[in-house]
Short mmCIF file of C-alpha atoms in Angstrom, two decimals:
data_model
loop_
_atom_site.label_atom_id
_atom_site.label_comp_id
_atom_site.label_asym_id
_atom_site.label_seq_id
_atom_site.Cartn_x
_atom_site.Cartn_y
_atom_site.Cartn_z
CA MET U 1 35.02 198.94 154.80
CA THR U 2 36.49 202.38 155.28
CA ASP U 3 38.79 202.82 158.28
CA SER U 4 36.75 205.65 159.77
CA PRO U 5 32.98 205.88 160.15
CA SER U 6 33.24 209.52 159.06
CA ALA U 7 34.38 208.61 155.55
CA PHE U 8 31.37 206.44 154.72
CA LEU U 9 28.77 208.16 156.88
CA LYS U 10 29.83 211.71 156.00
CA ILE U 11 29.82 212.72 159.67
CA LYS U 12 30.64 216.35 160.30
CA SER U 13 34.14 216.16 161.76
CA HIS U 14 33.59 218.99 164.25
CA GLN U 15 30.86 217.00 165.98
CA LEU U 16 33.10 214.02 166.74
CA ARG U 17 36.03 216.31 167.51
CA SER U 18 33.97 218.22 170.05
CA ALA U 19 32.85 215.00 171.76
CA SER U 20 36.43 213.69 171.88
CA LEU U 21 37.75 216.95 173.33
CA TRP U 22 35.16 216.93 176.11
CA TRP U 23 36.06 213.34 177.03
CA SER U 24 39.75 214.31 176.95
CA ALA U 25 39.02 217.34 179.14
CA ASP U 26 37.79 214.90 181.77
CA GLY U 27 41.46 213.90 182.13
CA LEU U 28 42.35 217.47 182.99
CA GLY U 29 39.72 217.37 185.70
CA ALA U 30 41.33 214.19 187.02
CA ALA U 31 44.74 215.91 187.09
CA LEU U 32 43.23 218.84 188.98
CA PHE U 33 41.67 216.40 191.46
CA ALA U 34 44.99 214.60 192.00
CA GLY U 35 46.89 217.86 192.39
CA ALA U 36 44.36 219.32 194.81
CA LEU U 37 44.33 216.13 196.86
CA ALA U 38 48.14 216.01 197.05
CA PHE U 39 48.29 219.72 197.94
CA TRP U 40 45.72 219.30 200.70
CA LEU U 41 47.61 216.34 202.15
CA GLY U 42 50.92 218.20 201.94
CA SER U 43 49.38 221.26 203.60
CA ALA U 44 48.01 219.17 206.43
CA ILE U 45 51.38 217.51 207.05
CA ALA U 46 53.34 220.76 206.76
CA GLY U 47 50.91 222.55 209.07
CA ARG U 48 50.05 225.32 206.61
CA THR U 49 47.27 227.85 207.17
CA PRO U 50 43.63 226.74 207.07
CA LEU U 51 43.19 228.91 203.96
CA ALA U 52 45.46 226.60 201.98
CA GLY U 53 43.40 223.61 203.01
CA ALA U 54 40.17 225.41 202.11
CA LEU U 55 41.54 226.27 198.67
CA ALA U 56 42.52 222.66 198.14
CA LEU U 57 39.05 221.44 199.14
CA GLY U 58 37.49 224.03 196.84
CA ALA U 59 39.66 222.77 193.98
CA LEU U 60 38.55 219.21 194.78
CA ALA U 61 34.88 220.22 194.59
CA PHE U 62 35.44 222.15 191.35
CA SER U 63 37.29 219.24 189.75
CA GLY U 64 34.40 216.88 190.53
CA ALA U 65 31.83 219.27 189.07
CA PHE U 66 33.99 219.91 186.00
CA ARG U 67 34.44 216.19 185.35
CA GLY U 68 30.72 215.60 185.56
CA PHE U 69 30.06 218.46 183.14
CA ALA U 70 32.77 217.29 180.71
CA GLN U 71 31.44 213.73 180.66
CA ALA U 72 27.87 214.94 180.09
CA ARG U 73 28.93 217.24 177.25
CA GLY U 74 30.98 214.47 175.65
CA ALA U 75 27.99 212.12 175.72
CA VAL U 76 25.62 214.79 174.33
CA GLN U 77 27.95 215.81 171.50
CA GLY U 78 28.49 212.17 170.58
CA GLN U 79 24.75 211.56 170.52
CA ILE U 80 24.22 214.61 168.29
CA ALA U 81 26.79 213.27 165.83
CA ALA U 82 25.23 209.79 165.91
CA THR U 83 21.69 211.07 165.37
CA ALA U 84 22.71 213.22 162.40
CA ALA U 85 24.65 210.34 160.82
CA LYS U 86 21.78 207.87 161.28
CA GLN U 87 19.24 210.22 159.74
CA ALA U 88 21.42 210.88 156.70
CA LEU U 89 22.24 207.19 156.26
CA ARG U 90 18.63 206.04 156.56
CA ALA U 91 17.62 208.57 153.90
CA ARG U 92 20.23 207.07 151.55
CA LEU U 93 19.22 203.50 152.36
CA PHE U 94 15.50 204.05 151.84
CA ALA U 95 16.09 205.88 148.55
CA ALA U 96 18.37 203.10 147.29
CA PHE U 97 16.81 199.95 148.76
CA LEU U 98 13.11 200.47 148.11
CA PRO U 99 13.27 200.50 144.28
CA THR U 100 16.03 197.89 143.94
CA GLY U 101 15.40 195.15 146.51
CA PHE U 102 14.19 192.50 144.09
CA ARG U 103 16.86 193.28 141.51
CA ARG U 104 19.55 192.76 144.14
CA GLY U 105 18.09 189.38 145.10
CA ARG U 106 17.55 190.39 148.74
CA LEU U 107 14.70 189.36 150.99
CA PRO U 108 12.59 192.32 152.24
CA GLY U 109 13.44 191.31 155.82
CA GLU U 110 17.16 191.65 155.11
CA ASP U 111 16.76 195.18 153.75
CA MET U 112 14.46 196.06 156.65
CA ARG U 113 17.05 194.91 159.17
CA THR U 114 19.79 196.85 157.39
CA ALA U 115 17.81 200.11 157.25
CA ILE U 116 16.44 199.89 160.79
CA ASP U 117 18.38 197.63 163.13
CA ASP U 118 21.83 197.91 161.56
CA VAL U 119 21.64 201.69 161.38
CA GLU U 120 20.62 201.76 165.03
CA THR U 121 23.82 199.93 166.01
CA LEU U 122 25.72 203.01 164.83
CA ASP U 123 24.28 204.90 167.79
CA GLY U 124 26.84 203.33 170.10
CA TYR U 125 29.59 203.16 167.50
CA ILE U 126 29.47 206.86 166.60
CA GLY U 127 28.01 208.32 169.76
CA ARG U 128 30.20 206.49 172.27
CA PHE U 129 33.06 204.47 170.82
CA ALA U 130 34.37 206.88 168.14
CA PRO U 131 34.83 209.85 170.55
CA LEU U 132 36.17 207.60 173.31
CA ARG U 133 38.71 206.04 170.94
CA LYS U 134 40.34 209.41 170.29
CA ALA U 135 40.16 210.35 173.96
CA ALA U 136 41.70 206.99 174.90
CA VAL U 137 44.81 207.95 172.92
CA LEU U 138 45.14 211.43 174.39
CA SER U 139 44.24 210.72 178.02
CA PRO U 140 46.97 208.15 178.91
CA LEU U 141 49.67 210.31 177.32
CA ALA U 142 48.42 213.38 179.16
CA CYS U 143 48.28 211.44 182.46
CA ALA U 144 51.80 210.09 182.00
CA ALA U 145 53.12 213.57 181.13
CA LEU U 146 51.52 215.08 184.24
CA ALA U 147 52.66 212.17 186.42
CA ALA U 148 56.23 212.80 185.23
CA PHE U 149 56.20 216.10 187.16
CA GLY U 150 55.75 214.07 190.31
CA SER U 151 57.77 211.01 189.39
CA TRP U 152 59.29 210.25 186.02
CA VAL U 153 59.88 206.65 187.11
CA ALA U 154 56.17 206.16 187.84
CA ALA U 155 55.31 207.72 184.45
CA THR U 156 57.72 205.29 182.80
CA ILE U 157 56.07 202.35 184.59
CA MET U 158 52.67 203.46 183.30
CA LEU U 159 53.90 203.71 179.70
CA ALA U 160 55.74 200.37 179.95
CA THR U 161 52.54 198.51 180.89
CA LEU U 162 50.81 200.15 177.94
CA VAL U 163 52.88 198.29 175.31
CA PRO U 164 51.85 194.67 176.10
CA PHE U 165 48.31 195.87 176.75
CA ALA U 166 48.12 197.40 173.26
CA LEU U 167 49.43 194.20 171.67
CA GLY U 168 46.92 192.06 173.56
CA MET U 169 44.03 194.32 172.62
CA MET U 170 45.07 194.32 168.95
CA LEU U 171 45.00 190.51 168.85
CA ALA U 172 41.68 190.34 170.69
CA GLY U 173 40.21 193.07 168.48
CA THR U 174 41.14 191.25 165.25
CA ALA U 175 39.48 188.04 166.43
CA ALA U 176 36.46 189.95 167.72
CA ARG U 177 35.95 191.74 164.39
CA VAL U 178 35.88 188.47 162.46
CA GLU U 179 33.39 186.87 164.86
CA ALA U 180 31.23 190.01 164.98
CA GLU U 181 30.93 190.04 161.18
CA ARG U 182 29.94 186.37 161.21
CA GLN U 183 27.37 187.03 163.93
CA HIS U 184 25.95 189.97 161.98
CA LEU U 185 25.62 187.87 158.81
CA ALA U 186 23.85 185.10 160.71
CA LEU U 187 21.49 187.58 162.37
CA SER U 188 20.66 189.23 159.03
CA ARG U 189 19.88 185.87 157.49
CA MET U 190 17.66 184.87 160.40
CA THR U 191 15.77 188.18 160.27
CA GLY U 192 15.25 187.95 156.53
CA LEU U 193 14.11 184.34 156.83
CA PHE U 194 11.68 185.09 159.65
CA VAL U 195 10.09 188.12 157.94
CA ASP U 196 9.77 186.25 154.63
CA ARG U 197 8.18 183.22 156.27
CA ALA U 198 5.83 185.38 158.34
CA ARG U 199 4.74 187.18 155.17
CA THR U 200 3.97 183.89 153.42
CA LEU U 201 2.49 182.13 156.45
CA PRO U 202 -0.90 181.36 154.79
CA THR U 203 0.91 179.62 151.92
CA ILE U 204 3.09 177.67 154.35
CA VAL U 205 0.03 176.48 156.27
CA SER U 206 -1.78 175.58 153.04
CA PHE U 207 1.06 173.27 151.99
CA GLY U 208 1.52 171.81 155.47
CA ALA U 209 5.12 173.01 155.67
CA GLU U 210 4.96 174.33 159.24
CA ASN U 211 7.40 171.78 160.67
CA ARG U 212 9.98 172.28 157.96
CA VAL U 213 9.85 176.08 158.28
CA THR U 214 10.04 175.81 162.08
CA ARG U 215 13.21 173.72 161.72
CA GLN U 216 14.69 176.31 159.33
CA ILE U 217 14.06 179.17 161.76
CA ALA U 218 15.30 177.12 164.74
CA SER U 219 18.50 176.28 162.88
CA ALA U 220 19.07 179.94 162.00
CA ALA U 221 18.41 180.98 165.61
CA GLN U 222 20.86 178.37 166.92
CA ASP U 223 23.51 179.66 164.50
CA VAL U 224 22.99 183.20 165.83
CA ALA U 225 23.22 182.00 169.43
CA THR U 226 26.46 180.09 168.75
CA ARG U 227 28.11 183.04 167.06
CA THR U 228 26.92 185.45 169.77
CA LEU U 229 28.56 183.29 172.45
CA ARG U 230 31.83 183.38 170.49
CA VAL U 231 31.69 187.18 170.36
CA LEU U 232 30.98 187.39 174.10
CA ARG U 233 33.82 184.97 174.87
CA ILE U 234 36.30 187.25 173.08
CA ALA U 235 34.78 190.31 174.77
CA PHE U 236 35.33 188.75 178.21
CA VAL U 237 38.94 187.87 177.34
CA SER U 238 39.70 191.41 176.13
CA SER U 239 38.12 192.86 179.29
CA ALA U 240 40.27 190.55 181.42
CA VAL U 241 43.39 191.69 179.57
CA LEU U 242 42.50 195.34 180.18
CA GLU U 243 41.73 194.88 183.86
CA PHE U 244 44.94 192.88 184.41
CA PHE U 245 47.21 195.57 182.98
CA ALA U 246 45.27 198.38 184.66
CA ALA U 247 45.67 196.66 188.02
CA LEU U 248 49.30 195.85 187.27
CA SER U 249 50.07 199.50 186.44
CA VAL U 250 48.48 200.81 189.64
CA ALA U 251 50.13 198.08 191.74
CA LEU U 252 53.62 198.72 190.35
CA VAL U 253 53.29 202.48 190.85
CA ALA U 254 52.02 201.95 194.40
CA VAL U 255 54.85 199.52 195.26
CA TYR U 256 57.48 201.85 193.83
CA CYS U 257 56.14 204.93 195.63
CA GLY U 258 55.64 203.09 198.93
CA PHE U 259 59.05 201.43 198.94
CA SER U 260 60.69 204.69 197.86
CA LEU U 261 59.11 206.61 200.75
CA LEU U 262 60.10 203.87 203.21
CA GLY U 263 63.61 203.72 201.77
CA ILE U 264 63.51 199.95 201.20
CA LEU U 265 63.89 199.83 197.43
CA PRO U 266 66.35 197.05 196.44
CA PHE U 267 68.25 199.56 194.30
CA THR U 268 69.40 203.14 194.60
CA PRO U 269 66.37 205.45 193.98
CA PRO U 270 66.84 207.46 190.78
CA GLU U 271 64.80 210.29 192.30
CA THR U 272 63.68 211.64 195.64
CA LEU U 273 59.98 211.44 196.44
CA ASP U 274 58.04 213.17 199.17
CA LEU U 275 54.56 212.22 200.35
CA ALA U 276 52.74 214.91 198.33
CA ARG U 277 54.41 213.97 195.04
CA ALA U 278 53.92 210.28 195.67
CA PHE U 279 50.25 210.83 196.49
CA PHE U 280 49.83 212.92 193.31
CA VAL U 281 51.23 210.07 191.21
CA LEU U 282 49.12 207.46 193.00
CA ALA U 283 45.95 209.50 192.43
CA LEU U 284 46.76 209.77 188.69
CA ALA U 285 47.64 206.08 188.23
CA PRO U 286 44.01 204.80 188.01
CA GLU U 287 43.20 207.61 185.55
CA PHE U 288 45.92 206.39 183.18
CA TYR U 289 43.76 203.46 182.04
CA LEU U 290 40.36 205.10 182.60
CA GLY U 291 40.01 206.28 178.98
CA MET U 292 40.84 202.82 177.67
CA ARG U 293 38.48 201.19 180.15
CA ARG U 294 35.68 203.42 178.89
CA MET U 295 36.60 202.53 175.32
CA ALA U 296 36.61 198.83 176.22
CA ALA U 297 33.12 199.19 177.73
CA ALA U 298 31.98 200.53 174.33
CA TYR U 299 34.01 197.99 172.37
CA HIS U 300 30.98 195.81 171.70
CA ASP U 301 29.37 198.86 170.06
CA LYS U 302 32.42 199.04 167.79
CA GLN U 303 32.14 195.38 166.85
CA GLN U 304 28.46 195.68 166.01
CA GLY U 305 28.88 198.97 164.18
CA GLU U 306 31.80 197.81 162.05
CA ALA U 307 30.06 194.54 161.21
CA ALA U 308 26.94 196.47 160.17
CA LEU U 309 28.97 198.90 158.05
CA ALA U 310 30.95 196.07 156.44
CA ALA U 311 27.70 194.45 155.29
CA MET U 312 25.95 197.73 154.52
CA GLU U 313 28.53 199.57 152.46
CA PRO U 314 28.79 197.21 149.44
CA GLU U 315 25.04 196.59 149.43
CA LEU U 316 24.31 200.33 149.48
CA ALA U 317 26.88 200.97 146.74
CA LYS U 318 25.26 198.27 144.60
CA ALA U 319 21.77 199.66 145.19
CA GLU U 320 22.81 203.25 144.44
CA ARG U 321 24.51 202.09 141.27
CA LEU U 322 21.28 200.40 140.15
CA VAL U 323 19.30 203.55 140.98
CA ASP U 324 21.70 205.66 138.91
CA GLN U 325 21.42 203.25 136.00
CA ALA U 326 17.63 203.34 136.15
CA ARG U 327 17.19 207.10 136.14
CA PRO U 328 13.60 207.90 135.08
CA PHE U 329 13.03 208.15 131.34
CA GLU U 330 11.78 211.73 131.05
CA ALA U 331 10.13 211.67 127.60
CA VAL U 332 6.77 209.94 127.13
CA PRO U 333 7.75 206.61 125.54
CA LYS U 334 6.55 205.89 122.03
CA GLY U 335 6.22 202.16 122.43
CA LEU U 336 8.13 199.61 124.43
CA GLY U 337 10.36 196.67 123.51
CA ALA U 338 12.16 193.79 125.16
CA GLU U 339 14.94 191.75 123.58
CA ASN U 340 16.04 188.45 125.11
CA LEU U 341 15.27 189.50 128.68
CA LEU U 342 16.36 186.75 131.06
CA VAL U 343 15.34 186.66 134.73
CA ARG U 344 17.30 184.66 137.31
CA TYR U 345 16.06 184.12 140.86
CA ASP U 346 18.06 183.40 144.04
CA ASP U 347 17.55 179.66 143.75
CA GLY U 348 19.28 179.68 140.35
CA SER U 349 16.11 179.15 138.31
CA THR U 350 15.73 181.25 135.15
CA ILE U 351 12.69 182.57 133.31
CA GLY U 352 12.88 183.63 129.68
CA PRO U 353 14.37 184.86 127.47
CA PHE U 354 11.54 187.17 126.43
CA SER U 355 11.38 189.26 123.27
CA ALA U 356 8.51 191.56 122.30
CA GLN U 357 7.75 194.86 120.62
CA TRP U 358 4.67 196.81 121.65
CA PRO U 359 3.46 199.98 119.87
CA GLU U 360 2.45 203.24 121.53
CA THR U 361 -1.16 202.17 122.07
CA GLY U 362 -3.29 199.03 122.02
CA LEU U 363 -4.30 196.06 124.15
CA HIS U 364 -1.66 193.31 124.18
CA ALA U 365 -1.71 190.02 126.05
CA ILE U 366 1.04 187.86 127.54
CA VAL U 367 -0.17 184.26 127.67
CA GLY U 368 1.12 180.86 128.67
CA PRO U 369 0.61 178.13 131.25
CA THR U 370 1.05 178.72 134.97
CA GLY U 371 4.72 179.20 135.81
CA ALA U 372 5.71 180.09 132.24
CA GLY U 373 6.86 183.57 133.30
CA LYS U 374 4.02 185.95 132.47
CA SER U 375 4.19 187.77 135.81
CA SER U 376 8.00 187.61 135.78
CA LEU U 377 8.08 189.51 132.48
CA LEU U 378 5.85 192.26 133.89
CA HIS U 379 7.99 192.40 137.02
CA ALA U 380 11.13 192.64 134.88
CA LEU U 381 9.73 195.65 133.01
CA VAL U 382 9.31 197.57 136.28
CA GLY U 383 12.56 196.36 137.84
CA MET U 384 11.05 194.10 140.49
CA VAL U 385 13.14 191.02 139.59
CA PRO U 386 16.85 190.61 138.74
CA VAL U 387 17.40 190.77 134.96
CA VAL U 388 20.72 189.10 134.12
CA SER U 389 20.80 189.58 130.35
CA GLY U 390 18.91 191.16 127.47
CA ARG U 391 17.73 194.72 127.10
CA MET U 392 14.70 196.99 127.19
CA VAL U 393 14.12 199.57 124.46
CA ALA U 394 11.98 202.72 124.40
CA ALA U 395 12.04 205.43 121.72
CA GLY U 396 14.98 203.64 120.11
CA GLN U 397 17.10 203.88 123.29
CA ASP U 398 18.31 201.15 125.63
CA ILE U 399 16.85 201.68 129.10
CA MET U 400 17.28 199.98 132.44
CA PRO U 401 14.42 197.98 134.00
CA GLY U 402 12.41 200.36 136.14
CA ALA U 403 13.39 203.49 134.17
CA LEU U 404 9.85 203.81 132.77
CA ASN U 405 8.12 203.49 136.14
CA PRO U 406 7.00 207.17 136.24
CA HIS U 407 5.05 206.43 133.04
CA ILE U 408 3.60 203.07 134.15
CA GLY U 409 0.35 202.33 135.93
CA TRP U 410 0.61 198.98 137.73
CA SER U 411 -1.97 196.49 138.97
CA GLY U 412 -0.65 193.22 140.32
CA GLN U 413 -2.34 190.03 141.44
CA ARG U 414 -2.34 191.29 145.04
CA PRO U 415 -3.01 195.04 144.82
CA LEU U 416 -1.60 197.21 147.58
CA LEU U 417 -4.28 198.47 149.96
CA LEU U 418 -3.52 201.21 152.46
CA PRO U 419 -5.42 202.07 155.64
CA GLY U 420 -8.04 204.63 154.66
CA THR U 421 -11.25 204.85 152.69
CA LEU U 422 -12.19 203.22 149.41
CA GLU U 423 -11.93 206.62 147.74
CA ASP U 424 -8.44 207.18 149.19
CA ASN U 425 -7.25 203.89 147.74
CA LEU U 426 -8.76 204.52 144.33
CA LEU U 427 -7.18 207.97 144.10
CA LEU U 428 -3.78 206.92 145.43
CA GLY U 429 -2.11 207.53 142.06
CA ASN U 430 -4.05 210.68 141.13
CA ALA U 431 -5.91 212.60 143.81
CA GLU U 432 -7.32 214.98 141.18
CA ALA U 433 -9.19 212.35 139.17
CA ALA U 434 -12.81 213.52 139.04
CA ASN U 435 -14.27 210.58 137.12
CA TRP U 436 -13.41 207.88 139.60
CA ARG U 437 -17.04 206.99 140.37
CA ASP U 438 -17.86 206.52 136.67
CA LEU U 439 -14.85 204.26 136.18
CA ALA U 440 -15.63 202.26 139.34
CA GLN U 441 -19.16 201.64 138.05
CA LYS U 442 -17.89 200.56 134.63
CA LEU U 443 -15.60 198.06 136.33
CA GLY U 444 -18.51 196.56 138.27
CA LEU U 445 -17.82 198.20 141.61
CA ASP U 446 -21.17 200.00 141.57
CA ALA U 447 -22.76 197.46 143.90
CA LEU U 448 -19.96 197.99 146.44
CA LEU U 449 -20.30 201.79 146.16
CA ASP U 450 -24.07 201.70 146.47
CA ALA U 451 -24.00 199.40 149.49
CA ARG U 452 -21.06 200.81 151.43
CA GLY U 453 -20.08 204.14 149.83
CA GLY U 454 -16.80 205.73 148.87
CA ASP U 455 -16.02 206.40 152.54
CA LEU U 456 -15.85 202.66 153.26
CA VAL U 457 -12.90 202.12 155.63
CA ILE U 458 -10.35 199.63 154.28
CA ASP U 459 -7.53 197.95 156.19
CA PRO U 460 -4.23 196.77 154.64
CA VAL U 461 -5.49 193.21 154.07
CA GLY U 462 -8.77 194.32 152.52
CA ALA U 463 -10.96 192.61 155.11
CA GLY U 464 -14.55 192.39 153.91
CA LEU U 465 -13.58 192.67 150.23
CA SER U 466 -13.63 189.77 147.78
CA GLY U 467 -10.60 188.89 145.71
CA GLY U 468 -12.28 190.30 142.59
CA GLU U 469 -13.09 193.58 144.36
CA ARG U 470 -9.50 194.00 145.49
CA ARG U 471 -8.25 193.40 141.95
CA ARG U 472 -10.65 195.93 140.47
CA ILE U 473 -9.64 198.55 143.05
CA GLY U 474 -6.03 198.07 141.93
CA LEU U 475 -7.08 198.17 138.27
CA ALA U 476 -9.11 201.36 138.72
CA ARG U 477 -6.20 203.00 140.55
CA ALA U 478 -3.82 202.17 137.68
CA ILE U 479 -6.23 203.58 135.09
CA LEU U 480 -6.94 206.72 137.13
CA SER U 481 -3.21 207.41 137.38
CA GLY U 482 -3.39 208.69 133.80
CA ARG U 483 -0.07 207.10 132.90
CA PRO U 484 0.49 206.13 129.23
CA ILE U 485 1.50 202.50 129.93
CA LEU U 486 -0.58 200.06 131.97
CA LEU U 487 0.87 196.73 133.15
CA LEU U 488 -1.89 194.50 134.49
CA ASP U 489 -1.41 191.04 136.00
CA GLU U 490 -4.51 188.83 135.68
CA PRO U 491 -7.04 191.72 135.81
CA THR U 492 -10.03 189.44 135.18
CA ALA U 493 -9.14 186.66 137.64
CA ASP U 494 -11.68 185.91 140.40
CA LEU U 495 -14.48 187.51 138.31
CA ASP U 496 -17.66 186.05 136.89
CA ALA U 497 -18.13 186.16 133.11
CA ALA U 498 -20.37 189.25 133.10
CA THR U 499 -18.05 191.31 135.29
CA ALA U 500 -15.01 190.11 133.33
CA GLN U 501 -16.67 191.32 130.13
CA ARG U 502 -17.17 194.77 131.68
CA VAL U 503 -13.47 194.91 132.59
CA VAL U 504 -12.47 193.82 129.07
CA ASP U 505 -14.67 196.55 127.58
CA VAL U 506 -13.01 199.19 129.75
CA LEU U 507 -9.53 198.00 128.81
CA HIS U 508 -10.42 197.89 125.12
CA HIS U 509 -11.60 201.51 125.34
CA ILE U 510 -8.53 202.65 127.30
CA ALA U 511 -6.25 200.95 124.75
CA HIS U 512 -7.24 203.47 122.08
CA THR U 513 -5.05 206.08 123.77
CA ARG U 514 -2.67 204.04 125.95
CA LEU U 515 -0.47 200.97 125.82
CA VAL U 516 -2.12 198.21 127.87
CA ILE U 517 -0.14 195.01 128.49
CA VAL U 518 -1.92 192.24 130.39
CA ALA U 519 -0.74 188.86 131.67
CA THR U 520 -3.73 186.55 131.51
CA HIS U 521 -5.21 183.07 131.28
CA ASP U 522 -8.62 184.47 130.33
CA PRO U 523 -9.70 183.49 126.77
CA LEU U 524 -12.07 186.49 126.73
CA LEU U 525 -9.27 188.96 127.36
CA ARG U 526 -6.94 187.10 125.04
CA GLY U 527 -9.50 187.32 122.26
CA ALA U 528 -9.84 191.09 122.68
CA ALA U 529 -6.08 191.68 122.49
CA GLN U 530 -4.49 193.08 119.34
CA SER U 531 -1.45 190.84 119.84
CA THR U 532 -0.35 188.03 122.09
CA LEU U 533 3.07 187.02 123.37
CA ALA U 534 3.31 183.34 124.29
CA CYS U 535 5.75 182.67 127.11
CA PRO U 536 7.91 179.56 126.57
#
């Protein structure tokens, strides 16, 4: 992972710089407060005019207001930088993840967590920790420099306690980073597992696998809990280290100043202190560690943000590389070929190799027993599964899986249905298609149209529609898209013989001007095809 969030996230540097400067300016307000307080005390002891005391009190009030304003501006500027970075990063993630998820072998839940939850962790990392980290470097040095005007010995004490503190925090930070990355990996796996199992819940129930899946999720949740406790344990230790050295610094300064004023130091004082200077140093002592205490309070944000970026950066680079390789093929393809395409899934199983050559038009079938790889071949052509070897060819050129998607009309076994009307779903690929009613009738949807109309409201699961009706809606949408290649997965499944014949007739007619490739078990559709490819 890059050392700075700015490098990977392309954050505008002036936004973080502005936030850091406002947090650093809070230290100037603290110095003004300490100086005004010491001046007021010195004026009271020296018996100066009431005007001097009033000026000191006015400076105290101004310093408080200024510190509040500086802290608010620092928080706002940090949030502006975080919001801009999150928006830009989510745009990149969506553009890269959506078309490449299956080819990268990732569960949809894992990508969803990365694009939503992991990006959200950057809110604290960029908005709070990153500006506070820079301010935490400037503020102690500024406090020590200002304290040196009152007592160089006290300033030296402050800086001396900073060295072991820095070493302790470095050791704690290294351990925390490792545990945070492990926690993030466990959480991503649990999220991906849960979303995947929720999506396939009907299948799980059908096979009676509820107990086994429950044990899987429980085991993943326990792993997350264990790793979270390890992260919290290190966070508590690092906080204890910080508080110890902060208290030690203030205590040593207080002892030195007190003993020096009382004249009971066990050695000859290297300087002469009066009450006003001593009070000025004492008022600045707690501010010396304030910036680092704020940074420590946001340290968990750093751990989460860096763990998210460490997992996100290589995955995003891989996805963007796949997107670049699969740039859309601009010319209308004159035929389509596959040579020794081999698909490998996450569990190590392979499907293929497949080899075929399809001309520019015609109806062509992919046949074979269940599990032979018919659907996998169609998915490989559109880049929905990881292809590990072989090549695709169009117009005599090697192309990446998915490069022809702008020219492909797709209808899978479970067509996508969106909330809206029947007409909205049919025209999803081409809102200008005027002949949609004629096509719907030819596909046997006339009874549905006559009974319920084109303004029939449909939900995402297609409640109230039969399996055959859902398939034909997806088929009609693919045809109405007007694209020159149609990939259809079991278009006649769940249909009676008469309706299946109507679908075959439509596909046979369409195949005069387009390339239609179907995966099927249907002997009727297989008989109408110009060629068949038998999967091994």
